[in-house]
Each structure stands twice: as structure tokens, then as C-alpha cells.
Amino acid sequence: MLLDDDEWRRMFDAYERDVWRFEAQPTYTMPREAENVARFLRREPKPADHNARWHERVRGYVASGRRIGRVRVVRRPLTDYQRYQLAWGIPGNIVAGEDIRVLDVTQEDYGLPLSGTDWWMFDDEQVVRLNYRPDGTQISRETFTGDASPYLEWRRISLAHSVPFSQYVKEIE
């Protein structure tokens, strides 16, 4: 089943314990981010309210006792978008309460599904696949109705081979 924006928001509002994302696109092409990516590339200062709505939502999830996390997959050399995300996006998300780790697959892919599919897992059961065009434009979000076991295994592998964001940033400086 494809999820529209309202259904997607309800998925987040309804999760009970934890939500986790496998984030593997080298670039995300989102109109609402275009100006901030351009500012970053021009080396302008980050706006004070950068990603504020997401941060507010994350703080609400955490305050209610729920967890939110992700593993961000990267391959060197980093894309402009990944550099933007590492410098402007991820730090604020972590301050808001997200647990974000980085998995660098430059040397090895660890048997993970790196063919262009990102996904979120809600409460270890419900998977929503995010489908993208090669340029990073999201096509759709769809509820996966099959066995979630492979996704649980991919999450386990991703977590086992990733490092905390702060450690990764130190390693690439």
C-alpha cells in the first residue's frame, strides 16, 4: 500500500517503542532542501531554524519515551549532499534525540541491500520502503507486507558495522 503524507505522519505518531531507518541514497533531491543545500555549497552560515520541524517531532518522540534512530550509509568520496547532511543535518538531529550511526561501505558492502531502497522499521514489525529515482527524488513510500526478518537482519548488520556519528566525523577529519 502506498502512503500519502497524512498516512505517513500517522505511522510516526502511532509507533510505540522505536522507529529505525536504513538510509542509503548518495543524494536526496527534495525541493524543500534545495536552498539550504545551495547555501551549504556556497559556504554560507547554517540558518538557525534549519530542520526545526523535524527536531520538534524528534524531541516529542523522545519525551514520550520512544526511540528513533538510523544508520546513514556512505561511500567515499562523499557526495555534496552527504557532506551537507554530515555538516548541517545530522548534528541537529542528534541534539534533538536521534541515535544516528554511519556505515561507510567504501571497502565492503556487508551483504546489505544497497540497490537504492531505503526503509523505516516501526516497532520491529512494520516496514515502509522508500522508493527513489536515480537522482534521489522520492517516488513513493509503500508498506511492506511480507516477512520482516530480512529487515531485522539488515538492521543488525548495519548496527554491528557502523560507528556513532561523532566517531565517524573524527575519522574523516
PDB file of C-alpha atoms in Angstrom:
ATOM      1  CA  MET A   1       0.000   0.000   0.000  1.00  0.00           C
ATOM      2  CA  LEU A   2       1.327   3.439  -0.948  1.00  0.00           C
ATOM      3  CA  LEU A   3       1.330   6.016   1.836  1.00  0.00           C
ATOM      4  CA  ASP A   4       0.392   9.644   1.275  1.00  0.00           C
ATOM      5  CA  ASP A   5       1.705  12.411   3.535  1.00  0.00           C
ATOM      6  CA  ASP A   6      -1.111  12.133   6.107  1.00  0.00           C
ATOM      7  CA  GLU A   7      -0.824   8.337   6.369  1.00  0.00           C
ATOM      8  CA  TRP A   8       2.953   8.670   6.634  1.00  0.00           C
ATOM      9  CA  ARG A   9       2.652  11.150   9.507  1.00  0.00           C
ATOM     10  CA  ARG A  10       0.204   8.812  11.274  1.00  0.00           C
ATOM     11  CA  MET A  11       2.742   5.951  11.033  1.00  0.00           C
ATOM     12  CA  PHE A  12       5.193   8.047  13.032  1.00  0.00           C
ATOM     13  CA  ASP A  13       2.628   9.258  15.508  1.00  0.00           C
ATOM     14  CA  ALA A  14       1.433   5.688  16.151  1.00  0.00           C
ATOM     15  CA  TYR A  15       4.701   3.887  16.813  1.00  0.00           C
ATOM     16  CA  GLU A  16       5.037   2.700  20.396  1.00  0.00           C
ATOM     17  CA  ARG A  17       8.693   1.850  21.139  1.00  0.00           C
ATOM     18  CA  ASP A  18      11.156   2.554  18.372  1.00  0.00           C
ATOM     19  CA  VAL A  19      11.494   3.563  14.774  1.00  0.00           C
ATOM     20  CA  TRP A  20      14.627   2.999  12.755  1.00  0.00           C
ATOM     21  CA  ARG A  21      15.798   3.985   9.279  1.00  0.00           C
ATOM     22  CA  PHE A  22      18.187   2.448   6.790  1.00  0.00           C
ATOM     23  CA  GLU A  23      19.330   5.482   4.794  1.00  0.00           C
ATOM     24  CA  ALA A  24      21.416   4.568   1.747  1.00  0.00           C
ATOM     25  CA  GLN A  25      20.890   7.112  -1.046  1.00  0.00           C
ATOM     26  CA  PRO A  26      24.014   9.060  -2.007  1.00  0.00           C
ATOM     27  CA  THR A  27      21.798  12.090  -2.671  1.00  0.00           C
ATOM     28  CA  TYR A  28      18.264  13.072  -1.706  1.00  0.00           C
ATOM     29  CA  THR A  29      16.668  15.569  -4.068  1.00  0.00           C
ATOM     30  CA  MET A  30      13.995  17.349  -2.071  1.00  0.00           C
ATOM     31  CA  PRO A  31      12.649  20.728  -3.172  1.00  0.00           C
ATOM     32  CA  ARG A  32      12.327  21.968   0.424  1.00  0.00           C
ATOM     33  CA  GLU A  33      16.056  21.364   0.980  1.00  0.00           C
ATOM     34  CA  ALA A  34      17.363  22.792  -2.298  1.00  0.00           C
ATOM     35  CA  GLU A  35      18.054  26.285  -0.981  1.00  0.00           C
ATOM     36  CA  ASN A  36      19.814  25.032   2.149  1.00  0.00           C
ATOM     37  CA  VAL A  37      22.000  22.660   0.122  1.00  0.00           C
ATOM     38  CA  ALA A  38      22.887  25.595  -2.141  1.00  0.00           C
ATOM     39  CA  ARG A  39      23.717  27.739   0.929  1.00  0.00           C
ATOM     40  CA  PHE A  40      25.931  24.978   2.278  1.00  0.00           C
ATOM     41  CA  LEU A  41      27.764  24.636  -1.038  1.00  0.00           C
ATOM     42  CA  ARG A  42      28.290  28.423  -1.116  1.00  0.00           C
ATOM     43  CA  ARG A  43      29.742  28.105   2.409  1.00  0.00           C
ATOM     44  CA  GLU A  44      27.106  30.370   3.917  1.00  0.00           C
ATOM     45  CA  PRO A  45      26.137  30.036   7.597  1.00  0.00           C
ATOM     46  CA  LYS A  46      23.536  27.453   8.509  1.00  0.00           C
ATOM     47  CA  PRO A  47      20.150  29.067   9.257  1.00  0.00           C
ATOM     48  CA  ALA A  48      19.276  28.988  12.967  1.00  0.00           C
ATOM     49  CA  ASP A  49      15.965  27.237  12.250  1.00  0.00           C
ATOM     50  CA  HIS A  50      17.475  24.570   9.994  1.00  0.00           C
ATOM     51  CA  ASN A  51      15.324  21.408  10.170  1.00  0.00           C
ATOM     52  CA  ALA A  52      13.401  22.817  13.165  1.00  0.00           C
ATOM     53  CA  ARG A  53      10.119  21.000  12.438  1.00  0.00           C
ATOM     54  CA  TRP A  54      11.835  17.603  12.362  1.00  0.00           C
ATOM     55  CA  HIS A  55      13.743  18.409  15.549  1.00  0.00           C
ATOM     56  CA  GLU A  56      10.488  19.308  17.292  1.00  0.00           C
ATOM     57  CA  ARG A  57       8.946  15.997  16.254  1.00  0.00           C
ATOM     58  CA  VAL A  58      12.010  14.016  17.389  1.00  0.00           C
ATOM     59  CA  ARG A  59      12.041  15.774  20.768  1.00  0.00           C
ATOM     60  CA  GLY A  60       8.357  14.857  21.160  1.00  0.00           C
ATOM     61  CA  TYR A  61       9.002  11.183  20.381  1.00  0.00           C
ATOM     62  CA  VAL A  62      11.890  11.030  22.840  1.00  0.00           C
ATOM     63  CA  ALA A  63       9.983  12.915  25.544  1.00  0.00           C
ATOM     64  CA  SER A  64       7.209  10.313  25.272  1.00  0.00           C
ATOM     65  CA  GLY A  65       9.714   7.511  25.921  1.00  0.00           C
ATOM     66  CA  ARG A  66      10.085   6.364  22.314  1.00  0.00           C
ATOM     67  CA  ARG A  67      13.370   5.882  20.466  1.00  0.00           C
ATOM     68  CA  ILE A  68      14.319   6.986  16.970  1.00  0.00           C
ATOM     69  CA  GLY A  69      17.477   6.097  15.102  1.00  0.00           C
ATOM     70  CA  ARG A  70      19.084   5.396  11.789  1.00  0.00           C
ATOM     71  CA  VAL A  71      22.183   4.201  10.055  1.00  0.00           C
ATOM     72  CA  ARG A  72      23.407   6.520   7.324  1.00  0.00           C
ATOM     73  CA  VAL A  73      25.239   4.578   4.617  1.00  0.00           C
ATOM     74  CA  VAL A  74      28.065   6.428   2.862  1.00  0.00           C
ATOM     75  CA  ARG A  75      30.685   5.613   0.264  1.00  0.00           C
ATOM     76  CA  ARG A  76      33.759   7.768  -0.310  1.00  0.00           C
ATOM     77  CA  PRO A  77      34.223  10.145  -1.892  1.00  0.00           C
ATOM     78  CA  LEU A  78      31.211  11.660  -0.206  1.00  0.00           C
ATOM     79  CA  THR A  79      28.640  13.386  -2.406  1.00  0.00           C
ATOM     80  CA  ASP A  80      27.881  17.072  -1.912  1.00  0.00           C
ATOM     81  CA  TYR A  81      24.586  16.026  -0.346  1.00  0.00           C
ATOM     82  CA  GLN A  82      26.295  13.671   2.126  1.00  0.00           C
ATOM     83  CA  ARG A  83      28.718  16.431   3.114  1.00  0.00           C
ATOM     84  CA  TYR A  84      25.727  18.753   3.640  1.00  0.00           C
ATOM     85  CA  GLN A  85      23.943  16.119   5.698  1.00  0.00           C
ATOM     86  CA  LEU A  86      27.001  15.373   7.845  1.00  0.00           C
ATOM     87  CA  ALA A  87      27.658  19.084   8.479  1.00  0.00           C
ATOM     88  CA  TRP A  88      24.168  20.592   8.702  1.00  0.00           C
ATOM     89  CA  GLY A  89      21.583  17.830   9.069  1.00  0.00           C
ATOM     90  CA  ILE A  90      22.777  15.074  11.340  1.00  0.00           C
ATOM     91  CA  PRO A  91      24.251  17.133  14.221  1.00  0.00           C
ATOM     92  CA  GLY A  92      20.926  18.872  14.932  1.00  0.00           C
ATOM     93  CA  ASN A  93      19.027  15.594  14.643  1.00  0.00           C
ATOM     94  CA  ILE A  94      21.300  14.069  17.275  1.00  0.00           C
ATOM     95  CA  VAL A  95      20.847  17.043  19.607  1.00  0.00           C
ATOM     96  CA  ALA A  96      17.066  16.583  19.211  1.00  0.00           C
ATOM     97  CA  GLY A  97      17.408  12.958  20.344  1.00  0.00           C
ATOM     98  CA  GLU A  98      18.002  10.775  17.295  1.00  0.00           C
ATOM     99  CA  ASP A  99      20.578   7.998  17.534  1.00  0.00           C
ATOM    100  CA  ILE A 100      22.468   8.249  14.244  1.00  0.00           C
ATOM    101  CA  ARG A 101      25.292   5.985  13.202  1.00  0.00           C
ATOM    102  CA  VAL A 102      27.336   5.955   9.985  1.00  0.00           C
ATOM    103  CA  LEU A 103      28.176   2.894   7.922  1.00  0.00           C
ATOM    104  CA  ASP A 104      30.976   3.521   5.438  1.00  0.00           C
ATOM    105  CA  VAL A 105      30.745   0.900   2.676  1.00  0.00           C
ATOM    106  CA  THR A 106      33.715   2.177   0.664  1.00  0.00           C
ATOM    107  CA  GLN A 107      35.625  -1.078   1.221  1.00  0.00           C
ATOM    108  CA  GLU A 108      32.806  -3.573   1.838  1.00  0.00           C
ATOM    109  CA  ASP A 109      29.006  -3.658   1.441  1.00  0.00           C
ATOM    110  CA  TYR A 110      28.432  -6.224   4.250  1.00  0.00           C
ATOM    111  CA  GLY A 111      25.767  -8.010   2.182  1.00  0.00           C
ATOM    112  CA  LEU A 112      23.295  -5.163   2.656  1.00  0.00           C
ATOM    113  CA  PRO A 113      20.620  -4.159   0.120  1.00  0.00           C
ATOM    114  CA  LEU A 114      22.395  -1.147  -1.326  1.00  0.00           C
ATOM    115  CA  SER A 115      20.463  -1.117  -4.592  1.00  0.00           C
ATOM    116  CA  GLY A 116      18.547   2.080  -3.947  1.00  0.00           C
ATOM    117  CA  THR A 117      15.986   1.080  -1.346  1.00  0.00           C
ATOM    118  CA  ASP A 118      15.745   2.975   1.913  1.00  0.00           C
ATOM    119  CA  TRP A 119      13.297   1.943   4.600  1.00  0.00           C
ATOM    120  CA  TRP A 120      11.918   2.674   8.013  1.00  0.00           C
ATOM    121  CA  MET A 121      11.005  -0.014  10.558  1.00  0.00           C
ATOM    122  CA  PHE A 122       8.380   0.705  13.193  1.00  0.00           C
ATOM    123  CA  ASP A 123       8.402  -1.307  16.452  1.00  0.00           C
ATOM    124  CA  ASP A 124      10.444  -4.142  14.871  1.00  0.00           C
ATOM    125  CA  GLU A 125       7.436  -5.202  12.805  1.00  0.00           C
ATOM    126  CA  GLN A 126       6.149  -2.720  10.251  1.00  0.00           C
ATOM    127  CA  VAL A 127       8.438  -1.841   7.336  1.00  0.00           C
ATOM    128  CA  VAL A 128       7.887   1.052   4.967  1.00  0.00           C
ATOM    129  CA  ARG A 129      10.076   1.071   1.861  1.00  0.00           C
ATOM    130  CA  LEU A 130      11.084   4.406   0.375  1.00  0.00           C
ATOM    131  CA  ASN A 131      11.476   4.296  -3.398  1.00  0.00           C
ATOM    132  CA  TYR A 132      13.723   6.748  -5.241  1.00  0.00           C
ATOM    133  CA  ARG A 133      14.709   7.711  -8.752  1.00  0.00           C
ATOM    134  CA  PRO A 134      18.444   7.538  -9.541  1.00  0.00           C
ATOM    135  CA  ASP A 135      18.730  11.310  -8.918  1.00  0.00           C
ATOM    136  CA  GLY A 136      17.485  10.900  -5.316  1.00  0.00           C
ATOM    137  CA  THR A 137      13.917  12.089  -5.876  1.00  0.00           C
ATOM    138  CA  GLN A 138      11.466  10.081  -3.821  1.00  0.00           C
ATOM    139  CA  ILE A 139       8.889   8.260  -5.939  1.00  0.00           C
ATOM    140  CA  SER A 140       6.779   6.678  -3.228  1.00  0.00           C
ATOM    141  CA  ARG A 141       6.508   5.200   0.249  1.00  0.00           C
ATOM    142  CA  GLU A 142       4.996   1.756   0.456  1.00  0.00           C
ATOM    143  CA  THR A 143       4.039  -0.538   3.302  1.00  0.00           C
ATOM    144  CA  PHE A 144       5.849  -3.857   3.063  1.00  0.00           C
ATOM    145  CA  THR A 145       3.510  -6.723   3.917  1.00  0.00           C
ATOM    146  CA  GLY A 146       5.926  -9.675   3.855  1.00  0.00           C
ATOM    147  CA  ASP A 147       8.207 -11.219   6.453  1.00  0.00           C
ATOM    148  CA  ALA A 148      10.184  -8.523   8.295  1.00  0.00           C
ATOM    149  CA  SER A 149      13.001 -10.946   9.227  1.00  0.00           C
ATOM    150  CA  PRO A 150      15.383  -9.845   6.431  1.00  0.00           C
ATOM    151  CA  TYR A 151      14.961  -6.227   7.510  1.00  0.00           C
ATOM    152  CA  LEU A 152      15.705  -7.133  11.122  1.00  0.00           C
ATOM    153  CA  GLU A 153      18.875  -8.906   9.939  1.00  0.00           C
ATOM    154  CA  TRP A 154      19.910  -5.938   7.759  1.00  0.00           C
ATOM    155  CA  ARG A 155      19.399  -3.659  10.737  1.00  0.00           C
ATOM    156  CA  ARG A 156      21.529  -5.964  12.908  1.00  0.00           C
ATOM    157  CA  ILE A 157      24.328  -5.997  10.319  1.00  0.00           C
ATOM    158  CA  SER A 158      24.121  -2.225   9.831  1.00  0.00           C
ATOM    159  CA  LEU A 159      24.345  -1.545  13.540  1.00  0.00           C
ATOM    160  CA  ALA A 160      27.185  -4.052  14.024  1.00  0.00           C
ATOM    161  CA  HIS A 161      29.361  -2.457  11.333  1.00  0.00           C
ATOM    162  CA  SER A 162      28.502   1.218  11.792  1.00  0.00           C
ATOM    163  CA  VAL A 163      30.009   3.737  14.172  1.00  0.00           C
ATOM    164  CA  PRO A 164      28.461   6.612  16.109  1.00  0.00           C
ATOM    165  CA  PHE A 165      28.255   9.791  14.048  1.00  0.00           C
ATOM    166  CA  SER A 166      30.729  11.635  16.292  1.00  0.00           C
ATOM    167  CA  GLN A 167      33.332   8.890  15.798  1.00  0.00           C
ATOM    168  CA  TYR A 168      32.882   8.872  12.028  1.00  0.00           C
ATOM    169  CA  VAL A 169      33.298  12.635  11.782  1.00  0.00           C
ATOM    170  CA  LYS A 170      36.561  12.433  13.736  1.00  0.00           C
ATOM    171  CA  GLU A 171      37.797   9.647  11.432  1.00  0.00           C
ATOM    172  CA  ILE A 172      37.271  11.667   8.250  1.00  0.00           C
ATOM    173  CA  GLU A 173      38.689  14.986   9.518  1.00  0.00           C
TER     174      GLU A 173
END
